[in-house]
Coordinates of C-alpha atoms and ligand atoms in Angstrom, one line a residue:
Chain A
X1 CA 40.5 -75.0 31.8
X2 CA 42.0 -77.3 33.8
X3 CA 45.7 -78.0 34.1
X4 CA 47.0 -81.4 32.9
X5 CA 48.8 -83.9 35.6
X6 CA 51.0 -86.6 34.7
X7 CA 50.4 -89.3 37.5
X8 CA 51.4 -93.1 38.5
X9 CA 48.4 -95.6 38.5
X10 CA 48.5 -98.9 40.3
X11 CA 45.5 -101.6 39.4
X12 CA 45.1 -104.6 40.4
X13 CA 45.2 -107.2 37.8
X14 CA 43.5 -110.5 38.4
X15 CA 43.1 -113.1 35.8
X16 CA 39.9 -114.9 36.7
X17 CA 37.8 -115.7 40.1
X18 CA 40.7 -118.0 41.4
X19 CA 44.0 -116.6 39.9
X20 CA 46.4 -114.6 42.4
X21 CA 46.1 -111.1 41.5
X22 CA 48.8 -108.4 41.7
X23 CA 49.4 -104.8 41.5
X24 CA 50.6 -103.5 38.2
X25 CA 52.2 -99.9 37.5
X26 CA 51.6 -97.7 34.7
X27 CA 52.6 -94.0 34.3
X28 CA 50.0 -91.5 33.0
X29 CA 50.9 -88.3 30.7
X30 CA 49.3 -85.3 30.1
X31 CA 45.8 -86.5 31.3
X32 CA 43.4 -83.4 31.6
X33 CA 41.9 -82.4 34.7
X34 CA 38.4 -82.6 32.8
X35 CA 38.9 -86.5 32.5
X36 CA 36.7 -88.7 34.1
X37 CA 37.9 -91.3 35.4
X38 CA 36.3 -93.6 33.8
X39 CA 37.8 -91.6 30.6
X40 CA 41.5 -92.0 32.1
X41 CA 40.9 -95.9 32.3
X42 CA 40.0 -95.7 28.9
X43 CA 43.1 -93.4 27.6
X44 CA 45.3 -96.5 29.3
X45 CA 42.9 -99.2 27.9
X46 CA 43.6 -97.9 24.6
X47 CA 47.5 -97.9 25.1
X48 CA 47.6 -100.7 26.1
X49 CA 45.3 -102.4 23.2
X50 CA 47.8 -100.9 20.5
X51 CA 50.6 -102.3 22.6
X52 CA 49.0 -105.6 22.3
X53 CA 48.3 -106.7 26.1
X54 CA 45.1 -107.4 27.7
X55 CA 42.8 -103.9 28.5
X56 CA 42.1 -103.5 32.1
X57 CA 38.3 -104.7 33.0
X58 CA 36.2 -102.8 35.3
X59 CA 32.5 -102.3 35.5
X60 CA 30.7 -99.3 33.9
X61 CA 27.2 -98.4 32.4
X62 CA 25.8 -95.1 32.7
X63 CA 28.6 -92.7 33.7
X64 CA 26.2 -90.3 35.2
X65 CA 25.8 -91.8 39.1
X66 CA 22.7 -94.0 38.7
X67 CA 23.4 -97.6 37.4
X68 CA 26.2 -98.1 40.2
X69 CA 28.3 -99.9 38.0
X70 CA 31.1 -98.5 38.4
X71 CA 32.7 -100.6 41.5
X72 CA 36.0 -98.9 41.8
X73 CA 38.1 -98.6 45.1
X74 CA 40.0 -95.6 44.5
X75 CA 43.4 -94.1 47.0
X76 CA 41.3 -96.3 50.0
X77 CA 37.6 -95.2 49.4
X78 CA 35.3 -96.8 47.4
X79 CA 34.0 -94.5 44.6
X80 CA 37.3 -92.6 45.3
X81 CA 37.8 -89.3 47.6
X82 CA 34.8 -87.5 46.3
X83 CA 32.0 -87.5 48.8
X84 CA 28.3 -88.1 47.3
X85 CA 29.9 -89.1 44.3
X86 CA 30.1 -92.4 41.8
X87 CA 33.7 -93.3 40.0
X88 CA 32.1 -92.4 37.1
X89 CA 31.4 -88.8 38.9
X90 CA 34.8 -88.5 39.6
X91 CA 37.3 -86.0 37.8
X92 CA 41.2 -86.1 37.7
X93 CA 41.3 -82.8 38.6
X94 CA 41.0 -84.3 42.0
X95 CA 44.2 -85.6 42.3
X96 CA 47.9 -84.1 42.1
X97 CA 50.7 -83.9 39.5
X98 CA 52.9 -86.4 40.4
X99 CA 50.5 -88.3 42.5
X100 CA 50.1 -92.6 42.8
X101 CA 46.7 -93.3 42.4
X102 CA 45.5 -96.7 43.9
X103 CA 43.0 -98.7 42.1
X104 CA 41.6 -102.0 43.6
X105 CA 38.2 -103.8 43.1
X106 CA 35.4 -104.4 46.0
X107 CA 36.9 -106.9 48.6
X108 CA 34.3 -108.6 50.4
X109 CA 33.8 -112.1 50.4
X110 CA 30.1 -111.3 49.5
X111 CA 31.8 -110.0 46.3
X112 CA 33.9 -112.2 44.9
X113 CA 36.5 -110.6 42.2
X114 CA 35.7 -111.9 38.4
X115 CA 38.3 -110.3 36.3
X116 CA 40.9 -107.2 37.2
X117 CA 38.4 -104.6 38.9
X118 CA 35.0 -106.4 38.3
X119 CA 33.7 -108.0 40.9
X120 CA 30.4 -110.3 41.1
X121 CA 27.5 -108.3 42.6
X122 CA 24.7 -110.8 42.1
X123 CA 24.5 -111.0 45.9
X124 CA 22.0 -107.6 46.2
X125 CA 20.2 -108.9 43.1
X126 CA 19.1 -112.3 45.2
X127 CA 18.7 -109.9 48.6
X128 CA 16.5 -107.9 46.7
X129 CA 14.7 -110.8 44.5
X130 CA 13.9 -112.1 48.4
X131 CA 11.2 -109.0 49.0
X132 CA 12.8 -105.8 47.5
X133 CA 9.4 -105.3 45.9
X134 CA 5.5 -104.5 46.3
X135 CA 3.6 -107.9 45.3
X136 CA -0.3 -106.7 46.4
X137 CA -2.4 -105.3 43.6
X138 CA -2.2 -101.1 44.6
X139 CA -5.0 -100.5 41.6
X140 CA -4.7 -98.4 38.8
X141 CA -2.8 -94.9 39.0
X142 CA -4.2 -93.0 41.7
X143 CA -5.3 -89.2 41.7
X144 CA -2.3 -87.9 42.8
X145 CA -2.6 -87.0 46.6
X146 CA -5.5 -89.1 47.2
X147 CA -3.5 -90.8 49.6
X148 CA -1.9 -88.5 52.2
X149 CA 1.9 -88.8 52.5
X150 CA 3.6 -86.1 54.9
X151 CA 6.5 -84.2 53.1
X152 CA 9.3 -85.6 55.6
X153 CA 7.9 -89.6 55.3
X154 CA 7.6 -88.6 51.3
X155 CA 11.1 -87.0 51.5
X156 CA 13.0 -90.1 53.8
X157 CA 11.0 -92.7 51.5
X158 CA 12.7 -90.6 48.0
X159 CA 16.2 -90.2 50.0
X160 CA 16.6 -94.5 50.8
X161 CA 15.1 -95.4 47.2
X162 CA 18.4 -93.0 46.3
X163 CA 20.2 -95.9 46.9
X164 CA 22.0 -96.7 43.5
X165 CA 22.8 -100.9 44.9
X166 CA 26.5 -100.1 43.7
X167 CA 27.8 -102.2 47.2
X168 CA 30.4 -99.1 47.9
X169 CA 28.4 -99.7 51.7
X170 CA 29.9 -103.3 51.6
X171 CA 32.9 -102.5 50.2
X172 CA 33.7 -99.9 52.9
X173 CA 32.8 -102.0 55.8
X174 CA 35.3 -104.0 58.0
X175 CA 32.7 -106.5 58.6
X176 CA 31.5 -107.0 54.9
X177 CA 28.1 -106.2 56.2
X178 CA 24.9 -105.0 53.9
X179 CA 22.8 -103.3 56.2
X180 CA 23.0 -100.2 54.4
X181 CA 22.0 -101.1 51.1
X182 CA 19.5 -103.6 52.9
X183 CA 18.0 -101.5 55.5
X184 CA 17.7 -98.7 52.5
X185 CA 16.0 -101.3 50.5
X186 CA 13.5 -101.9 53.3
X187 CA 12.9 -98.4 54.5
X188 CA 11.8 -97.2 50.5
X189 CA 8.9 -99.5 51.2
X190 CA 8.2 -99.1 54.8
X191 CA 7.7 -95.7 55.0
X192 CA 4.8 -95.8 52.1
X193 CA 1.4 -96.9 52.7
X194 CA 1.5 -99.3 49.7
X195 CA 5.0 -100.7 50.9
X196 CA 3.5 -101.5 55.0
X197 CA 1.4 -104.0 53.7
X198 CA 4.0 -106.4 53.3
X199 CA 7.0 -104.7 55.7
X200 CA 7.3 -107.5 58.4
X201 CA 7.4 -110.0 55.5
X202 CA 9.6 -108.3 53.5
X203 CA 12.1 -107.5 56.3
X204 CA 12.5 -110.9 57.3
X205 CA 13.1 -112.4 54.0
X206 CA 15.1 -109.5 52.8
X207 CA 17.1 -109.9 56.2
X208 CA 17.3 -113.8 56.0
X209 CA 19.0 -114.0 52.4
X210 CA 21.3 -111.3 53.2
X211 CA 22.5 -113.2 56.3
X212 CA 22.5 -116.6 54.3
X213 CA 24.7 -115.0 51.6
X214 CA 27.5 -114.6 54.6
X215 CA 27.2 -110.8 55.0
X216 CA 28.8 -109.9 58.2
X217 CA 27.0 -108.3 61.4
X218 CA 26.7 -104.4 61.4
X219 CA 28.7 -103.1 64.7
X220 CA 28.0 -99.4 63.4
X221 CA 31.1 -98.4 62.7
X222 CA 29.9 -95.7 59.9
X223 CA 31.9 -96.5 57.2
X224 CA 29.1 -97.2 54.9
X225 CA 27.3 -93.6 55.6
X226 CA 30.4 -91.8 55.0
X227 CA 31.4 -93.8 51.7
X228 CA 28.1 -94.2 50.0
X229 CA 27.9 -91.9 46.9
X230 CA 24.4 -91.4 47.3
X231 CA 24.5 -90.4 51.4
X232 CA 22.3 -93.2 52.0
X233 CA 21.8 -92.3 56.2
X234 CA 22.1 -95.6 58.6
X235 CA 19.0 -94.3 60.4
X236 CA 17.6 -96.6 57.9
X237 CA 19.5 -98.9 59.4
X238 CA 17.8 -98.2 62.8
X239 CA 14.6 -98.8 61.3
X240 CA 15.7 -101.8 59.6
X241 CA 16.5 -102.9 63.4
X242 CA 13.2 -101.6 64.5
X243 CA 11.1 -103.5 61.6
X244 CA 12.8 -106.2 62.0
X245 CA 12.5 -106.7 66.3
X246 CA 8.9 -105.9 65.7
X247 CA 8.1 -108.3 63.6
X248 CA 10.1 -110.7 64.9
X249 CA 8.2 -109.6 68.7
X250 CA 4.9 -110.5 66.6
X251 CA 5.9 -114.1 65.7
Chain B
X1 CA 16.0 -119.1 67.3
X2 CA 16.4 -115.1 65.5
X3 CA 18.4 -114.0 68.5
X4 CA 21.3 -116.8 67.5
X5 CA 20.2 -117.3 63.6
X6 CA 20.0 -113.6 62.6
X7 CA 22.8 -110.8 62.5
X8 CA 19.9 -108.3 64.0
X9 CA 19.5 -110.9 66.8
X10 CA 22.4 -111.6 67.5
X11 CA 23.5 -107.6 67.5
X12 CA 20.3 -107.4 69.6
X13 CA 22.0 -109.9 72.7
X14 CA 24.9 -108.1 72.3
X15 CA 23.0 -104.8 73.1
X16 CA 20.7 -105.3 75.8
X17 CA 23.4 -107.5 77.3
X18 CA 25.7 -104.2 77.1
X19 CA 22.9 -102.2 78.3
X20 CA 22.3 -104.2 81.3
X21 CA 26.2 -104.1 82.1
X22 CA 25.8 -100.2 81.8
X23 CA 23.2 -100.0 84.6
X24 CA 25.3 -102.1 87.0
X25 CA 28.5 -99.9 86.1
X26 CA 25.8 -96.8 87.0
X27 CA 25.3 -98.4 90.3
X28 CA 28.5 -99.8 91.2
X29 CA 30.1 -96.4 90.7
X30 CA 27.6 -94.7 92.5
X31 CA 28.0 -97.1 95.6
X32 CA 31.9 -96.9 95.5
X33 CA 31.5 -92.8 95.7
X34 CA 30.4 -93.1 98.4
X35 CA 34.2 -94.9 100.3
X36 CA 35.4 -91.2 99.4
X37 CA 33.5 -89.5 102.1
X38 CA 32.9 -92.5 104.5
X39 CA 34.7 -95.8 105.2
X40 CA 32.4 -96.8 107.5
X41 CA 29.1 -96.1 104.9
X42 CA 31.0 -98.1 102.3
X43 CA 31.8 -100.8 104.2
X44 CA 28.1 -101.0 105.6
X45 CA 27.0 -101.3 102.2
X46 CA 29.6 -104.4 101.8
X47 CA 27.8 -106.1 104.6
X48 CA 24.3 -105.3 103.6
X49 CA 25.2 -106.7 100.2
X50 CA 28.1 -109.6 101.4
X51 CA 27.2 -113.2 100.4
X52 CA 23.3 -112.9 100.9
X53 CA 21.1 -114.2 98.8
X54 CA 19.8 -110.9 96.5
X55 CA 24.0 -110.5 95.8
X56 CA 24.7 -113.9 95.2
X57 CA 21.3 -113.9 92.4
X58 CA 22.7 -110.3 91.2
X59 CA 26.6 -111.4 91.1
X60 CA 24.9 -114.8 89.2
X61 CA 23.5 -112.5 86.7
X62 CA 26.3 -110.2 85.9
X63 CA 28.6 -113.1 85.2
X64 CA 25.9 -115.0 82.6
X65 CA 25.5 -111.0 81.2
X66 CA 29.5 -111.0 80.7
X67 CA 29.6 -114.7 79.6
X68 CA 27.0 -114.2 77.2
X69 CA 28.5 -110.6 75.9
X70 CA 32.3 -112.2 75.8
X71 CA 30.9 -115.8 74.1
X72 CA 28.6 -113.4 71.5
X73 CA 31.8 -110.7 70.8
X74 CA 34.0 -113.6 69.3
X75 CA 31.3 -114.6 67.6
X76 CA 30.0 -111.7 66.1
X77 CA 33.7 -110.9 65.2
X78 CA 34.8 -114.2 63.9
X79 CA 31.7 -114.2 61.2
X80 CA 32.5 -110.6 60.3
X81 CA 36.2 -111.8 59.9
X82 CA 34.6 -114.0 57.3
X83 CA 32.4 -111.8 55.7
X84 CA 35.1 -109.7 54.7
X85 CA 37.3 -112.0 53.1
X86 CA 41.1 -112.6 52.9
X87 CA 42.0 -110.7 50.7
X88 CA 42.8 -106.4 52.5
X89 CA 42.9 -103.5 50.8
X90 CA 46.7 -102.2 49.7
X91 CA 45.0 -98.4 50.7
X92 CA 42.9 -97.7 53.3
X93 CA 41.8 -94.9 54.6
X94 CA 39.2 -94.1 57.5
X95 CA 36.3 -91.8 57.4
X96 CA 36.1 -88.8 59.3
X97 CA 33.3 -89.8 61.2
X98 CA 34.6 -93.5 62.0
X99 CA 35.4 -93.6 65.6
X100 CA 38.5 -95.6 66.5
X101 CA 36.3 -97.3 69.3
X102 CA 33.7 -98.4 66.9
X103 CA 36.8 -100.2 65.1
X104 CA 38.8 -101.8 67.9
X105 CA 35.4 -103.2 70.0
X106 CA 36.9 -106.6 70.5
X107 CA 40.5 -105.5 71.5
X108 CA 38.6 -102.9 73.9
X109 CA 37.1 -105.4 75.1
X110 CA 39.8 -108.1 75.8
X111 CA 41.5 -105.3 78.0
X112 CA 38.1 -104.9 79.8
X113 CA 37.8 -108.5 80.6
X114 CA 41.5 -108.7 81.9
X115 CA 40.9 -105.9 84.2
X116 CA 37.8 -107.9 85.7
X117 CA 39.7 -110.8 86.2
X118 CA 42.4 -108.1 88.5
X119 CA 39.5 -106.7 90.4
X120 CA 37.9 -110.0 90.8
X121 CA 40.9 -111.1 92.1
X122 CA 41.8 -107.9 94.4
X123 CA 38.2 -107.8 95.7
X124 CA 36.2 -110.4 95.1
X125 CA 38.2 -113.1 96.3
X126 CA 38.8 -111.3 99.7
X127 CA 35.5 -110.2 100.2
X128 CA 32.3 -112.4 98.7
X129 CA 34.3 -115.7 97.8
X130 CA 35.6 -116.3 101.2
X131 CA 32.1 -115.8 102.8
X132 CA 30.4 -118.0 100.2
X133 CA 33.1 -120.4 101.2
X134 CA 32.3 -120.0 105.2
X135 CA 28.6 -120.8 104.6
X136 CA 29.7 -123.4 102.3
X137 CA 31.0 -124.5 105.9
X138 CA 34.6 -124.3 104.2
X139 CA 37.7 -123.6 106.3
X140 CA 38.2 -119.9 105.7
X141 CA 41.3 -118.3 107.9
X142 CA 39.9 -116.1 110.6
X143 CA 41.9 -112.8 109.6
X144 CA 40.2 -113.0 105.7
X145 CA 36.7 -113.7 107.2
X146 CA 37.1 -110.9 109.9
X147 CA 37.8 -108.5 106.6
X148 CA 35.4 -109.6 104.5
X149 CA 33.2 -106.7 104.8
X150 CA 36.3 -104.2 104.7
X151 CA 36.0 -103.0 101.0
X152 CA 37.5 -99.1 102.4
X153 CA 40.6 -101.5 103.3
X154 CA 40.6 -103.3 100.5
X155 CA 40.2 -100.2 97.8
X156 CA 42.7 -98.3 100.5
X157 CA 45.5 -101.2 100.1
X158 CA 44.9 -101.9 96.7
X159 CA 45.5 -98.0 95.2
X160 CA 48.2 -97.1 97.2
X161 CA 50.2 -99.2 94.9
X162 CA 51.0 -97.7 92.2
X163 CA 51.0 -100.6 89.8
X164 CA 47.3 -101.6 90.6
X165 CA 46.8 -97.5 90.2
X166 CA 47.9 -97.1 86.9
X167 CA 46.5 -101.0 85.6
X168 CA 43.2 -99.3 87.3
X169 CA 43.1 -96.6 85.2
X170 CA 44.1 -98.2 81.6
X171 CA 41.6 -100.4 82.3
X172 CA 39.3 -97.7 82.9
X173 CA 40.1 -95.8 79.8
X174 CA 39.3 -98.9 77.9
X175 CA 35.8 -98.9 79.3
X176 CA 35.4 -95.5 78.0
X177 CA 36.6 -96.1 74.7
X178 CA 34.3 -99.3 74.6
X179 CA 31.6 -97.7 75.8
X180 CA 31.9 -94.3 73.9
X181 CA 30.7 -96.5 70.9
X182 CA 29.0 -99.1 72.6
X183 CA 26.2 -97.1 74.2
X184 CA 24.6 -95.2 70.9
X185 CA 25.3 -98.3 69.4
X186 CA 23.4 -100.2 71.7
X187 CA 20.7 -97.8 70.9
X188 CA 20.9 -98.2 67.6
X189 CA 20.8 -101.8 67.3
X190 CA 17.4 -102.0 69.0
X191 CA 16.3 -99.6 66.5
X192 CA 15.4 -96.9 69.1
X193 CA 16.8 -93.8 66.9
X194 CA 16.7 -91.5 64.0
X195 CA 18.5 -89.2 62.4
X196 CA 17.4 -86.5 65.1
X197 CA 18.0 -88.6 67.9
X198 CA 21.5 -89.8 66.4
X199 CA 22.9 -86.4 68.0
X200 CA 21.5 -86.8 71.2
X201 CA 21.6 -90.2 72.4
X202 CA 25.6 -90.3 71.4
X203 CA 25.4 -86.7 73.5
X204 CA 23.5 -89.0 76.4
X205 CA 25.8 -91.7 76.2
X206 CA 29.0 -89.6 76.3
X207 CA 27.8 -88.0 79.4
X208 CA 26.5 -91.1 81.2
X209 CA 29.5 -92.8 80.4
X210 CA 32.0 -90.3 80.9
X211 CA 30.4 -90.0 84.5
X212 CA 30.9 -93.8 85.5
X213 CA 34.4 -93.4 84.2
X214 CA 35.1 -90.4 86.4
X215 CA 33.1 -91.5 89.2
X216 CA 35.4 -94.9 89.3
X217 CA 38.7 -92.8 88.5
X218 CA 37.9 -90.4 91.8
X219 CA 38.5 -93.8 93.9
X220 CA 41.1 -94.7 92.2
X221 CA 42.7 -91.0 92.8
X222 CA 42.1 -90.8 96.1
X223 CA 42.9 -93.9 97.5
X224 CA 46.3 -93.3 95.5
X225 CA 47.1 -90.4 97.1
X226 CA 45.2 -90.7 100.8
X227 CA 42.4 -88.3 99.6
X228 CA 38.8 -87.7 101.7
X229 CA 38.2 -90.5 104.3
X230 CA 40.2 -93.2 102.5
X231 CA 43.1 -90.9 104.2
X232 CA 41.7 -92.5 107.3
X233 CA 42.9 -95.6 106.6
X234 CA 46.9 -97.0 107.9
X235 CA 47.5 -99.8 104.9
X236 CA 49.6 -101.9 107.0
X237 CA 50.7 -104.5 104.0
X238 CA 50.8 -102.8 100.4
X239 CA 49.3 -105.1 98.1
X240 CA 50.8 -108.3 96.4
X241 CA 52.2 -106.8 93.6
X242 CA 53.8 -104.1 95.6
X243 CA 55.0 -106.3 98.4
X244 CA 58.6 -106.7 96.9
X245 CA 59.1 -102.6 96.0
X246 CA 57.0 -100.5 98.2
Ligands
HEM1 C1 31.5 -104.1 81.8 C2 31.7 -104.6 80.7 C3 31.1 -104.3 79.3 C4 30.1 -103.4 79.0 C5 29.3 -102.5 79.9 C6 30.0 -103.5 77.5 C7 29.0 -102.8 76.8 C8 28.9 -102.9 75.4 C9 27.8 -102.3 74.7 C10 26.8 -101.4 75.2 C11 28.0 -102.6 73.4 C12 27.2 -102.2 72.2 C13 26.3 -103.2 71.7 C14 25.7 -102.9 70.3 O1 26.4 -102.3 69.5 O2 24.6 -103.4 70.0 C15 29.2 -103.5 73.3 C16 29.7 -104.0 72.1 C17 30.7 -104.9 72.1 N1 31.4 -105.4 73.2 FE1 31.1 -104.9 75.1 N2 30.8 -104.4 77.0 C18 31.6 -104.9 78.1 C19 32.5 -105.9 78.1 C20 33.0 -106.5 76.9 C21 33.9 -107.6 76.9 C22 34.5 -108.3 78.1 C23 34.1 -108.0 75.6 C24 34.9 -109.1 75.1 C25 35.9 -109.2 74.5 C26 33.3 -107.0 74.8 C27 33.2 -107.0 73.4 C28 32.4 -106.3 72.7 C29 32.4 -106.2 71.2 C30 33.3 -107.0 70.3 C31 31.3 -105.3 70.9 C32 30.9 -104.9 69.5 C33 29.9 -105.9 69.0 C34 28.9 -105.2 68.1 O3 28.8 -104.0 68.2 O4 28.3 -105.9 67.4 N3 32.6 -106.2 75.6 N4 29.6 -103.7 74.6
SF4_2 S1 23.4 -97.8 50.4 FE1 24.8 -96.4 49.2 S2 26.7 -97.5 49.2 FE2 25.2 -99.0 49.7 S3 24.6 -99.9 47.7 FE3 23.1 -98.2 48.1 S4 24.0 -96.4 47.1 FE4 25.7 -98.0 47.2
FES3 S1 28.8 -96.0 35.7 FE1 26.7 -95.9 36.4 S2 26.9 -95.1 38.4 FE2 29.0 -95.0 37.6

C-alpha cells in the first residue's frame, strides 16, 4: 500500500477564452498514493461541489494513455514528471508529503485556454483534416504479408502512429511549434507503401495548415521528445524535413 | 516562395546559410594557424588574398550569408515569439536533454555579431578597407597602406592587450555555444539524419567545432603572451583601447 500525502495544489482558474485567469490554492488531505490524478482532481471537484463553487474543468476521456485528453501542465512538464506517461497515467505517489503541486493548462497561442485547464485543440484536428489520411483506393484486405514491409520500416511506421495528438509537443516548446506531432503524423504514412502514394502531397498540405494556424518554427531545441508521453522521436522530424525539401526540389 | 512562406524553408536558409558560415570559419582558422609558426607565411597569405578580386567576391558573399542569417534569426524568432503566446508558464522546468544553446540561439548570436563588428573594426578596416579605398583612387595615409598586408602586426598588437584578449575569447565561447547546437541542427533541418546518425553527427559537429574554436583561441593565446613567431614581433603602439593603460 501506498502511504497517504497531504499536499498544496495551485490551478489556474480561468473563466472563459478572454477572462484574466489566476492561480488559486487549495490544500489536499489524506490523498492516497494510489490516486490518479485525474482521481485527486475529482476528490477536489467534489469538495468543492458540496461547498457550492464552481468544479475545476479540465479535459479527460479514457484515463488509460490513448485519447490524449488529458492536457494537463503539471510542476513545469506537460503530462507532469512521469516520462512516457499521460496525466491520466500519473500517480500521486509521485509526489511528496507536504509538496505544492503546480497545475496550469497548455499555453500556446495555437491553443487558446477555453475554461480553467481546457484548452482548444481543434488546431491538430484541421492539420490533420489537411492530409493526415490515405485517400487512394488500397483494395480489399490483403493476405497478410503480401506486401513486404521490413521489421524496422514496420516498427518506425507503428512507433510515429503512437502518437496520441494530445499537443504535450506544443505545449513543451518555447517556439509553440508542431513539428512533432506533424512530422509523426507524416512519417506513419510515409514509411508504408500504401501511405508513399500520396507523401509529397500530404506533406505539403499537412505542412501548409500547420504554418497557417501560426505554429512557430522548430529550432530543435528537444523539448517535445523529452515531454511527449508516447516518446514520439524527432527523427520524424528529420524526415518531415527530408519529405518536405524533396518534394518541394520536385516542384 | 517555400524558402520565405514555409517554417521548413525558412529553417532551411537559416541552415545552409550556417553551414556555409561553418566552412569559412574551417578556413579562416586554418589560415590564421598558420601566424603561430610564421609571420611572414601569414602575411603572404594577406597579400595573396588583399583587395583582389576572388576576396572582394568571397568577402561579398560572407557578408549577404551573415545578412541573410542575422535578417532570418529575428525573424524566425519573432514568429516563434508569437506562436507561443503571452501568456508563460508559472513552472518551468527544462528537460535533461535540452541544451542551453539550443535555447539562447538568438542571444548567442547577438554576442557573435558584436564580436564581428570588433574584428571588422581591428582588422578589416586596417587591412582590406583601406586598399579597396586606394584602388578606389581614395586618399589613404601612406603608413596604413604600407601595413595593409601586415595581419602578424595587426593579430600581434591587437592580443597583447588584454581587453581585446579576453572580448576575443567571450566572443569565441559564444561561437561555440552557438555552434554546439547549431551544427546537428543544421543537419537536421535539411533532413540529413536519423535516429542512428543523431549520435554521430552531434559527435561530428562537436569535434569540428570545438577545433575552430581552439584553433582561433591558440592565436589569441599566443599573441597574448608572445608565444611561437608572433614573439617575433616589437608592438610599438598597444592597441586603441589599451592606449590610455598599457
Ligand atoms: C559566424 C557566424 C555564425 C555561424 C557560423 C552560425 C551558424 C549557425 C548554424 C549552423 C545554425 C543552425 C541552423 C539550423 O538550425 O537549421 C544557426 C542557427 C541560428 N543562428 Fe547562427 N550562426 C552565426 C551567426 C549568427 C548571428 C550573427 C545571429 C544573429 C543574431 C545568429 C542567430 C541564429 C539563430 C537565432 C539561430 C537559430 C535559428 C534556428 O535554429 O531556427 N547566428 N547558426
Ligand atoms: S508527438 Fe507526442 S506530444 Fe506531440 S501530440 Fe503526439 S503524442 Fe502528444
Ligand atoms: S485521458 Fe485519455 S490519454 Fe489521458
Amino acid at each position: 500500500m501506498d502511504k497517504n500525502i497531504s499536499f498544496t495544489l495551485k490551478v489556474w482558474r480561468q473563466r472563459g477564452p478572454k477572462a484574466k485567469g489566476a492561480f488559486e490554492t487549495y490544500q489536499m488531505k489524506d490523498i492516497p498514493g494510489d490516486t490518479s490524478f485525474l482521481e485527486m482532481l475529482d476528490i477536489l471537484n467534489e469538495q468543492l461541489v458540496n461547498e457550492n463553487k464552481e468544479p475545476i474543468v479540465f479535459d479527460h476521456d479514457c484515463r488509460e494513455g490513448i485519447c490524449g485528453m488529458c492536457s494537463l501542465y503539471v510542476n513545469g512538464h506537460p503530462h507532469g514528471p512521469a516520462t512516457g506517461a499521460t496525466t491520466c497515467q500519473l500517480y500521486m505517489r509521485r509526489f511528496k508529503d507536504g509538496d505544492t503541486i503546480t497545475v496550469e493548462p497548455w499555453r500556446s497561442a495555437g491553443f487558446p485556454v477555453i475554461r480553467d485547464l481546457m484548452v482548444d485543440r481543434t488546431a491538430f484536428d484541421k492539420i490533420q483534416q489537411a492530409g493526415g489520411y490515405v485517400s487512394i483506393n488500397t483494395g480489399g484486405m490483403p493476405d497478410a504479408n503480401a506486401i513486404p514491409i521490413g521489421k524496422d520500416v514496420a516498427e518506425e511506421a507503428m512507433d510515429a502512429a503512437a502518437c496520441i495528438g494530445c499537443g504535450a509537443c506544443v505545449a513543451a516548446c518555447k517556439n509553440g511549434s508542431a513539428m512533432l506531432f506533424v512530422s509523426a503524423k507524416v512519417s506513419q504514412f510515409a514509411l508504408l507503401p500504401q501511405g508513399k502514394v500520396e507523401a509529397k502531397k500530404r506533406v505539403k498540405a499537412m505542412v501548409a495548415k500547420m504554418d497557417e494556424l501560426g505554429f512557430g518554427n522548430c529550432t530543435n531545441t528537444r523539448a517535445c521528445e523529452a515531454e511527449c508521453p508516447k516518446c514520439v522521436s524527432i527523427s520524424n522530424i528529420a524526415r518531415l524535413n527530408r519529405e518536405f525539401i524533396k518534394a518541394k526540389m520536385k516542384d | 516562395m517555400w524558402l520565405f512562406n514555409s517554417s521548413v524553408g525558412r529553417k532551411v536558409v537559416m541552415s545552409v546559410s550556417g553551414i556555409a558560415l561553418v566552412l569559412f570559419l574551417l578556413f579562416h582558422m586554418s589560415m590564421n594557424l598558420v601566424a603561430i609558426f610564421s609571420t611572414e607565411g601569414y602575411n603572404m597569405i594577406c597579400e595573396f588574398l588583399g583587395a583582389n578580386w576572388y576576396a572582394l567576391v568571397g568577402t561579398a558573399g560572407l557578408a549577404a550569408l551573415v545578412v541573410v542569417h542575422f535578417v532570418y534569426a529575428f525573424m524566425l524568432t519573432i514568429q516563434n515569439r508569437k506562436a507561443r503566446g503571452s501568456q508563460r508558464y508559472a513552472v518551468v522546468e527544462k528537460p535533461k536533454n535540452v541544451s542551453w544553446a539550443s535555447q539562447n540561439m538568438l542571444v548567442l548570436g547577438i554576442i557573435v555579431i558584436l564580436g564581428l563588428g570588433l574584428h571588422l573594426f581591428n582588422f578589416w578596416a586596417n587591412m582590406q578597407l583601406p586598399e579597396v579605398l586606394h584602388k578606389l583612387g581614395m586618399h589613404v595615409e601612406d603608413a596604413v597602406m604600407a601595413d595593409v598586408a601586415n595581419g602578424s602586426g595587426y593579430i600581434a598588437k591587437t592580443f597583447t592587450c588584454p581587453v581585446y584578449a579576453a572580448l576575443y575569447t567571450v566572443w569565441l565561447a559564444a561561437l561555440w555555444f552557438h555552434l554546439t547546437h547549431g551544427f546537428w541542427s543544421a543537419i537536421q533541418t535539411l533532413g540529413v539524419n536519423n535516429k542512428v546518425w543523431f549520435c554521430r553527427w552531434k559527435a561530428i559537429g562537436n569535434v569540428i567545432v570545438t577545433l575552430i574554436i581552439l584553433g582561433f583561441f591558440a592565436v589569441v593565446v599566443a599573441g597574448y603572451f608572445g608565444l611561437g613567431a608572433l614573439g617575433t614581433i616589437e608592438v610599438a603602439a598597444p592597441a586603441a583601447c589599451c592606449a590610455p593603460c598599457c
